[in-house]
C-alpha positions as MATLAB code, in Angstrom:
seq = 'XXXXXXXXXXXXXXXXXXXXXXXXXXXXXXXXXXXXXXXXXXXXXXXXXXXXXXXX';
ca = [
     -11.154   28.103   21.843;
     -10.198   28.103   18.210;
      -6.799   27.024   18.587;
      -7.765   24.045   20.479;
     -10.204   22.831   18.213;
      -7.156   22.854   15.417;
      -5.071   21.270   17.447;
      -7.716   18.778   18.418;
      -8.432   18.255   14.713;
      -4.440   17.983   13.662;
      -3.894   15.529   16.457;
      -6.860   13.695   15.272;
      -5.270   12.877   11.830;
      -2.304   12.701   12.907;
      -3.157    9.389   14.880;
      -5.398    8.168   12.219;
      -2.439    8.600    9.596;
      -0.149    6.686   11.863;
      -2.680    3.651   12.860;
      -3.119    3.439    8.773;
       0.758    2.909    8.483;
       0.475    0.452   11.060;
      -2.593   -1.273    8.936;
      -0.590   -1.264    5.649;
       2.393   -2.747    7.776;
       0.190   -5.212    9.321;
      -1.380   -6.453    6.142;
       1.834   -6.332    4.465;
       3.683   -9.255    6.838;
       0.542  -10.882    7.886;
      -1.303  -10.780    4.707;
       0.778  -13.523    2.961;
      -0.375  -16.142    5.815;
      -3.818  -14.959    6.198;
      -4.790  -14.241    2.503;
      -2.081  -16.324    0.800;
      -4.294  -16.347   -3.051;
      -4.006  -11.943   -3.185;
      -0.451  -12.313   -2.586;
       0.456  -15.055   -5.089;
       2.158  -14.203   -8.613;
       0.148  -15.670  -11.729;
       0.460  -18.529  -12.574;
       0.376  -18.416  -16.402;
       2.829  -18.634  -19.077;
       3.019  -15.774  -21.591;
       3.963  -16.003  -24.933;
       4.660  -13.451  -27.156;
       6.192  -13.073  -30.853;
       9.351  -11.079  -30.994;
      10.585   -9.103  -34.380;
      14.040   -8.216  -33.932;
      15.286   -5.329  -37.167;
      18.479   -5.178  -37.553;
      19.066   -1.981  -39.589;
      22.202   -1.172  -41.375;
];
């Protein structure tokens, strides 16, 4: 009775693990044409002082 309750249980997340993979790989190629604004870089220029010492 035990043992089948386990194995009930490990099957369970088993699945659930795999159908969140598939999510993640869903969002991941659809995402972009769906939600195009979460997937685009910034659009902002950054600029930032450089100090180069050149020691001898």
């Amino acid at each position: 009775m035990l043992r089948r309750l386990i194995w009930a249980l490990v099957k369970a997340a088993l699945i659930l693990a795999v159908l969140a993979v598939l999510g993640v790989l869903a969002y991941a190629y659809v995402g972009p044409m769906l939600f195009p604004d979460d997937f685009a870089a910034p659009a902002t220029e950054v600029v930032k002082p450089v100090t180069l010492e050149i020691g001898q």
